[in-house]
Each structure stands twice: as C-alpha cells, then as structure tokens.
CSV table of C-alpha atoms in Angstrom, one decimal:
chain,number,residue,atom,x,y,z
A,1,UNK,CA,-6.0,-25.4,9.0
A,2,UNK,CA,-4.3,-21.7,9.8
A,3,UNK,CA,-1.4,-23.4,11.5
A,4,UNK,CA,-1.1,-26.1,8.7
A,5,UNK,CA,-0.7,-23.5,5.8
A,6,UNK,CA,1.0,-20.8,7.9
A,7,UNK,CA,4.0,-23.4,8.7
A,8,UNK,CA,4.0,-24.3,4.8
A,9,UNK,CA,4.7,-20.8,4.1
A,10,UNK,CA,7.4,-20.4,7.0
A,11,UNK,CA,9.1,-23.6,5.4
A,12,UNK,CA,8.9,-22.0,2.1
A,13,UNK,CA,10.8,-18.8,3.5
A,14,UNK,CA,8.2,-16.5,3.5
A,15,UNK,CA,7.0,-13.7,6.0
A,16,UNK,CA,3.7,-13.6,6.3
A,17,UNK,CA,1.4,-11.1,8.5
A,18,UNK,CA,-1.3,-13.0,10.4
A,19,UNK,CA,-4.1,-12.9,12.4
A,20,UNK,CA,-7.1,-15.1,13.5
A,21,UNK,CA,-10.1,-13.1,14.8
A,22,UNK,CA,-14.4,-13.9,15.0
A,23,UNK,CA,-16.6,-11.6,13.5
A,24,UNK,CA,-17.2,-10.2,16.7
A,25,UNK,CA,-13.8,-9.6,17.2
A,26,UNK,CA,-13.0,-8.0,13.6
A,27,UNK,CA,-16.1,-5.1,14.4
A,28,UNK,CA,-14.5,-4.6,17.6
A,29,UNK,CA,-11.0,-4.1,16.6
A,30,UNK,CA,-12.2,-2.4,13.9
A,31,UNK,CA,-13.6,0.5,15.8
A,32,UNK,CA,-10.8,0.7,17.8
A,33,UNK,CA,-8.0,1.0,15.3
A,34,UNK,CA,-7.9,2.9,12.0
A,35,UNK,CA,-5.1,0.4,11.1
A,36,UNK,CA,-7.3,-2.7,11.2
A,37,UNK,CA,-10.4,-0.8,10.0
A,38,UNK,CA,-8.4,0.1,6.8
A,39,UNK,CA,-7.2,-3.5,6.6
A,40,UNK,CA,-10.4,-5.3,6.9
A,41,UNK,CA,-11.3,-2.8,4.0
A,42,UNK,CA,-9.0,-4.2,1.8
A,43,UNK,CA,-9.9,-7.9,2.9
A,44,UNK,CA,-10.7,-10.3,-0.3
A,45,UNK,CA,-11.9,-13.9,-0.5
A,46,UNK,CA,-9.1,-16.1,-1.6
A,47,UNK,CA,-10.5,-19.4,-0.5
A,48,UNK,CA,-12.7,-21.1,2.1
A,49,UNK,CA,-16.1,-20.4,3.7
A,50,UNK,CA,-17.8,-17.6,1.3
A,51,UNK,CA,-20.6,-17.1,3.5
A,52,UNK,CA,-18.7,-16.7,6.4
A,53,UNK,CA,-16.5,-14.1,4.2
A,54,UNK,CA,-19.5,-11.8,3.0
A,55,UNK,CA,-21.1,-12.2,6.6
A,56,UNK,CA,-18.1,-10.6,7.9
A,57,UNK,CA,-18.0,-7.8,5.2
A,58,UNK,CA,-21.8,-6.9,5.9
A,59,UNK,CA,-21.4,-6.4,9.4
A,60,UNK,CA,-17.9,-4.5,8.9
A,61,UNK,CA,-19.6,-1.7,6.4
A,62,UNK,CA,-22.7,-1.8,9.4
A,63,UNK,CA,-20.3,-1.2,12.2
A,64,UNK,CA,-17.4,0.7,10.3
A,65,UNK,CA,-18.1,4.1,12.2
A,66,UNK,CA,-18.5,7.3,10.0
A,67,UNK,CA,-17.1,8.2,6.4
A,68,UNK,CA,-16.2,11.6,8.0
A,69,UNK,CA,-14.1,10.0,10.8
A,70,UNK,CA,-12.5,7.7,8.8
A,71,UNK,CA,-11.6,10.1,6.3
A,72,UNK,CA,-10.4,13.0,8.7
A,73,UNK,CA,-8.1,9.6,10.4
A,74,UNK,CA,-6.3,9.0,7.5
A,75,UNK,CA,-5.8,12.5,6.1
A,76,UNK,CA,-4.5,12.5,9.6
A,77,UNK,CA,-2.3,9.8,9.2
A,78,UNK,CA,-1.2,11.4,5.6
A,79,UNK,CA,0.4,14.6,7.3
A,80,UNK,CA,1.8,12.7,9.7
A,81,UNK,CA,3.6,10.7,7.3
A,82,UNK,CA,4.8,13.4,5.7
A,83,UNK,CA,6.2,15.6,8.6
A,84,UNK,CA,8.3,12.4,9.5
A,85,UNK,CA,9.5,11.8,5.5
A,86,UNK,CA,9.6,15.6,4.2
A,87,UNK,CA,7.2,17.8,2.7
A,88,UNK,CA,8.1,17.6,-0.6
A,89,UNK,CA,7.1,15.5,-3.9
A,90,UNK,CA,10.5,16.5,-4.6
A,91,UNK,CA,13.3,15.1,-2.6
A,92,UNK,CA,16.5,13.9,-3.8
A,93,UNK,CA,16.3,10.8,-2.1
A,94,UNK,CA,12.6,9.9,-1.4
A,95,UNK,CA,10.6,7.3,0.2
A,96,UNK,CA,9.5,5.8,-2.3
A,97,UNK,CA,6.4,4.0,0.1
A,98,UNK,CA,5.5,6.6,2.8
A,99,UNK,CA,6.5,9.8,1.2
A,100,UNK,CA,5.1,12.4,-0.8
A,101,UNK,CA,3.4,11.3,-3.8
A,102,UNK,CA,4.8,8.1,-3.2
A,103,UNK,CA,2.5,4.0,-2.4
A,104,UNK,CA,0.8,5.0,0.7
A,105,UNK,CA,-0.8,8.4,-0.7
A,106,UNK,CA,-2.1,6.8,-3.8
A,107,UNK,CA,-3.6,3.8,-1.9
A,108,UNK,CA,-5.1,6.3,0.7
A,109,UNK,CA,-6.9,8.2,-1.9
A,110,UNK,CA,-8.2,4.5,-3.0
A,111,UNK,CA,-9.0,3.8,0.9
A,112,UNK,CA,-10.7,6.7,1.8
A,113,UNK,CA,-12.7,6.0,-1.9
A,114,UNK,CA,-13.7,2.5,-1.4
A,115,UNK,CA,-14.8,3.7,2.4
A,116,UNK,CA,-17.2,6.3,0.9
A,117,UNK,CA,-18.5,4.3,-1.6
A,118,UNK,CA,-18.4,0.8,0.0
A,119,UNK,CA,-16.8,-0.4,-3.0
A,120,UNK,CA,-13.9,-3.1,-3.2
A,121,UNK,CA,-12.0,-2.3,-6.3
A,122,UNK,CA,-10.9,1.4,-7.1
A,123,UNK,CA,-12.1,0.9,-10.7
A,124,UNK,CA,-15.4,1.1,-9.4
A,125,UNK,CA,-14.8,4.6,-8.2
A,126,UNK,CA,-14.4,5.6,-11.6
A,127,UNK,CA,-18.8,4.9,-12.4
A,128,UNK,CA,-19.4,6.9,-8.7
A,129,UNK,CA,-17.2,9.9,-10.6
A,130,UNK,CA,-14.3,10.4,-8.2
A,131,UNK,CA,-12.2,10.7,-11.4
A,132,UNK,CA,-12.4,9.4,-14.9
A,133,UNK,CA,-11.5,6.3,-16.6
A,134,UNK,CA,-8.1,8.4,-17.9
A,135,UNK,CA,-7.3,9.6,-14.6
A,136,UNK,CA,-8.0,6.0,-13.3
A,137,UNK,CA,-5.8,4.7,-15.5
A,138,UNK,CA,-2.8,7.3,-15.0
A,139,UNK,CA,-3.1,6.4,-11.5
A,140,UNK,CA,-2.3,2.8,-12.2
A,141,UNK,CA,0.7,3.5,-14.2
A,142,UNK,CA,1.8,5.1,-11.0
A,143,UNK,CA,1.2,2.5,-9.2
A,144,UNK,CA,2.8,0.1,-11.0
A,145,UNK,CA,5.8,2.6,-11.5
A,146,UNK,CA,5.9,3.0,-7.9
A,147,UNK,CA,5.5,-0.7,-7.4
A,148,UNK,CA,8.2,-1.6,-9.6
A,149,UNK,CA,10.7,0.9,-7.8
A,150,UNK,CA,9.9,-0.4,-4.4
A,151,UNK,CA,10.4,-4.1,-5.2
A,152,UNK,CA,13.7,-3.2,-7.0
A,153,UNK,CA,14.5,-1.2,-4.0
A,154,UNK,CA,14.2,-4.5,-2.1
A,155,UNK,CA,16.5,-6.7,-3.9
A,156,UNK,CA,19.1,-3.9,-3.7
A,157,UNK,CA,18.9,-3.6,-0.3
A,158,UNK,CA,18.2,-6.9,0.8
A,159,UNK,CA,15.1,-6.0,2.4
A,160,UNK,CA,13.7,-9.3,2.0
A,161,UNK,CA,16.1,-10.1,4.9
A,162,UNK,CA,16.2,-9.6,8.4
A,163,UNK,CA,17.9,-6.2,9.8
A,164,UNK,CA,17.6,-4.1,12.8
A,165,UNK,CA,14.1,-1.9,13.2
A,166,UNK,CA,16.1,0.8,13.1
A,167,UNK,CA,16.6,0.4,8.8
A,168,UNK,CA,13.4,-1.0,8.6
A,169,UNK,CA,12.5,2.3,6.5
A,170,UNK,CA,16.4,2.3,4.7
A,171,UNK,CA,14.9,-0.5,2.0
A,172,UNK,CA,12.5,2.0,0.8
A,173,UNK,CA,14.4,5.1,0.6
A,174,UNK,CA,16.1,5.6,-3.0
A,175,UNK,CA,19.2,7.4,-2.3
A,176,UNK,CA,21.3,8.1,-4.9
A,177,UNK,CA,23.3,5.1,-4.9
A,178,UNK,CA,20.6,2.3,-4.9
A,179,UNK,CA,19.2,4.7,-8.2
A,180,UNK,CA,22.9,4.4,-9.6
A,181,UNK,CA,22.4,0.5,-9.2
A,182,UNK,CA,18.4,0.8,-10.3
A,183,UNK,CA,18.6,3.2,-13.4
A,184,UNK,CA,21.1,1.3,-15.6
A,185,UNK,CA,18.4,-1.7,-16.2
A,186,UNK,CA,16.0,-0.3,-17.4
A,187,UNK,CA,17.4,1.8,-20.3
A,188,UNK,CA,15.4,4.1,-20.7
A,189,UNK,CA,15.9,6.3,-23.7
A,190,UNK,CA,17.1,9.7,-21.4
A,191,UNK,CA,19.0,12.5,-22.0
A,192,UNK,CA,23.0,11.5,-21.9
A,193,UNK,CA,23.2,14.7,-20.2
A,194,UNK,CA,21.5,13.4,-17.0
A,195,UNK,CA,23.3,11.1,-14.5
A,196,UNK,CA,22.7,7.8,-13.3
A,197,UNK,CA,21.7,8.7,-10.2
A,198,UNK,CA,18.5,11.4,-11.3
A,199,UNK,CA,17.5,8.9,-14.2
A,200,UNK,CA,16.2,6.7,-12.0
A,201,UNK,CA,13.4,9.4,-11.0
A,202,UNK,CA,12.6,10.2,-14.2
C-alpha cells in the first residue's frame, strides 16, 4: 500500500519525504535522534489504522526521554542555527526558514510546547498558559506571513526544482532581488519613499 501511493505521487511530480518503521522501531529511533523525536511529535493521522496510530503515540510520549533534554536539544539546535545564518532578527537579506525570527524558531517554540504539555495542536498551549489567546493568534499571522514569503520565495527561485546541495539553502534566503520580484504583488499601501527591495520586509 506505501509503494502503491508513494509511486502515485512520484508520477504526479511530487517529492515526498518517507519512511516505513514498527513501533518498536519509531521509540528506538526516537531516542536516538532529536530529528525524528521532533518529527514523530508532529505526526497526525491522515488515514488508515487508528488504533495502530494512537498505539504508536502512547508509547512515543512513554518512551520520549525527558522534557528537560529535549528542550536543552533544541535550544541547542536554535543557536546553532543561528551562528551558521547570523545573529540578528535584522539582516538585509535573511533566511527566511532557519534564521532569526524566522519558520524554524516559531515552530520550535511550538515543539518544545507540545513536548511539555503532550499536546498536538499549539492552540492548546494557549488553556496550559504559555501565552494568551492574542499572543496565539499574533503568532499565527507570523506564521502565515512567514509561510507566505517562503513559498513565494520558492517559485522565484525555482526551488521546487532540482539544484546542487550546495543552493539548497539559496531558495530560502530573500536577497534583495528576489524582494524586488516579491514586493510589487502584493501592494501593499507603503511609504513611496521606501524601495522595492526593503518593502518586501515590511
């Protein structure tokens, strides 16, 4: 059934990230890697066995390890991230995915959330008081912002299409040409003062 819908999607032109593991091999892994523990995190039942689903999330929040270890490996991951993309929230041409204020620190805030609380959608953080239902809702205008950006970013730079690993990370940098091409759609109602290129990260 995996290989049957996997090849409908290759024919359809799509990339799709896979893998096939047990349980046993999910709790394992799991342990072992802060990639696949955050990833089995954010795991949601789309179709199939249900049962076999909410087995598989009751033994991951048994086996998960420690909030504090998981917490202390993605703040750990966090300044990483931003060593390698600059320190600042306000670069000229940012990553618009892995730096500063950018996707991946607003979905690691939501990570290491859901983690403490064993929740599954960040709203739900919002009745355990990690912030309010304003601040909630700021943060999804950010993420949508940030979201919009990123997939515009994309068509620009025809991310969508195989290039060398070494641009992998170009078709989420905004540099001030792709904002040239990005600001004009949207008219937005900006100063005439400011240029094409800064409008963009208004």
């Amino acid at each position: 059934m995996i290989e049957f819908i996997l090849h409908i999607l290759w024919d359809l032109g799509l990339k799709v990230g896979h893998a096939a593991r047990s349980l046993a091999e999910c709790a394992r892994l799991a342990k072992q890697d802060i990639t696949i523990r955050t990833t089995l995190l954010e795991a949601r039942f789309l179709w199939g066995d249900k049962a076999l689903y909410e087995q598989m999330r009751k033994q991951y929040w048994a086996e998960a390890g420690s909030s504090q270890n998981f917490v202390e490996a993605k703040l750990a991951e966090r300044d990483q991230r931003h060593m390698r993309q600059g320190e600042s929230r306000y670069l000229v041409e940012p990553n618009v995915k892995e730096g500063k204020g950018g996707l991946r620190d607003l979905q690691t805030l939501y990570w290491i959330g859901k983690f403490l609380y064993h929740t599954e959608d960040a709203a739900d953080l919002v009745d355990h008081g990690v912030f309010t239902r304003e601040e909630h809702h700021t943060f999804q205008q950010a993420e949508a912002f940030l979201w919009d950006v990123r997939v515009q970013l994309h068509y620009a730079t025809n991310r969508g299409e195989e290039t060398p690993v070494v641009r992998r990370s170009a078709g989420d940098r905004a540099t001030a040409r792709i904002q040239r091409r990005i600001a004009a759609p949207r008219r937005r109602e900006i100063h005439a003062r400011l240029l094409p290129c800064c409008q963009g990260c208004r």
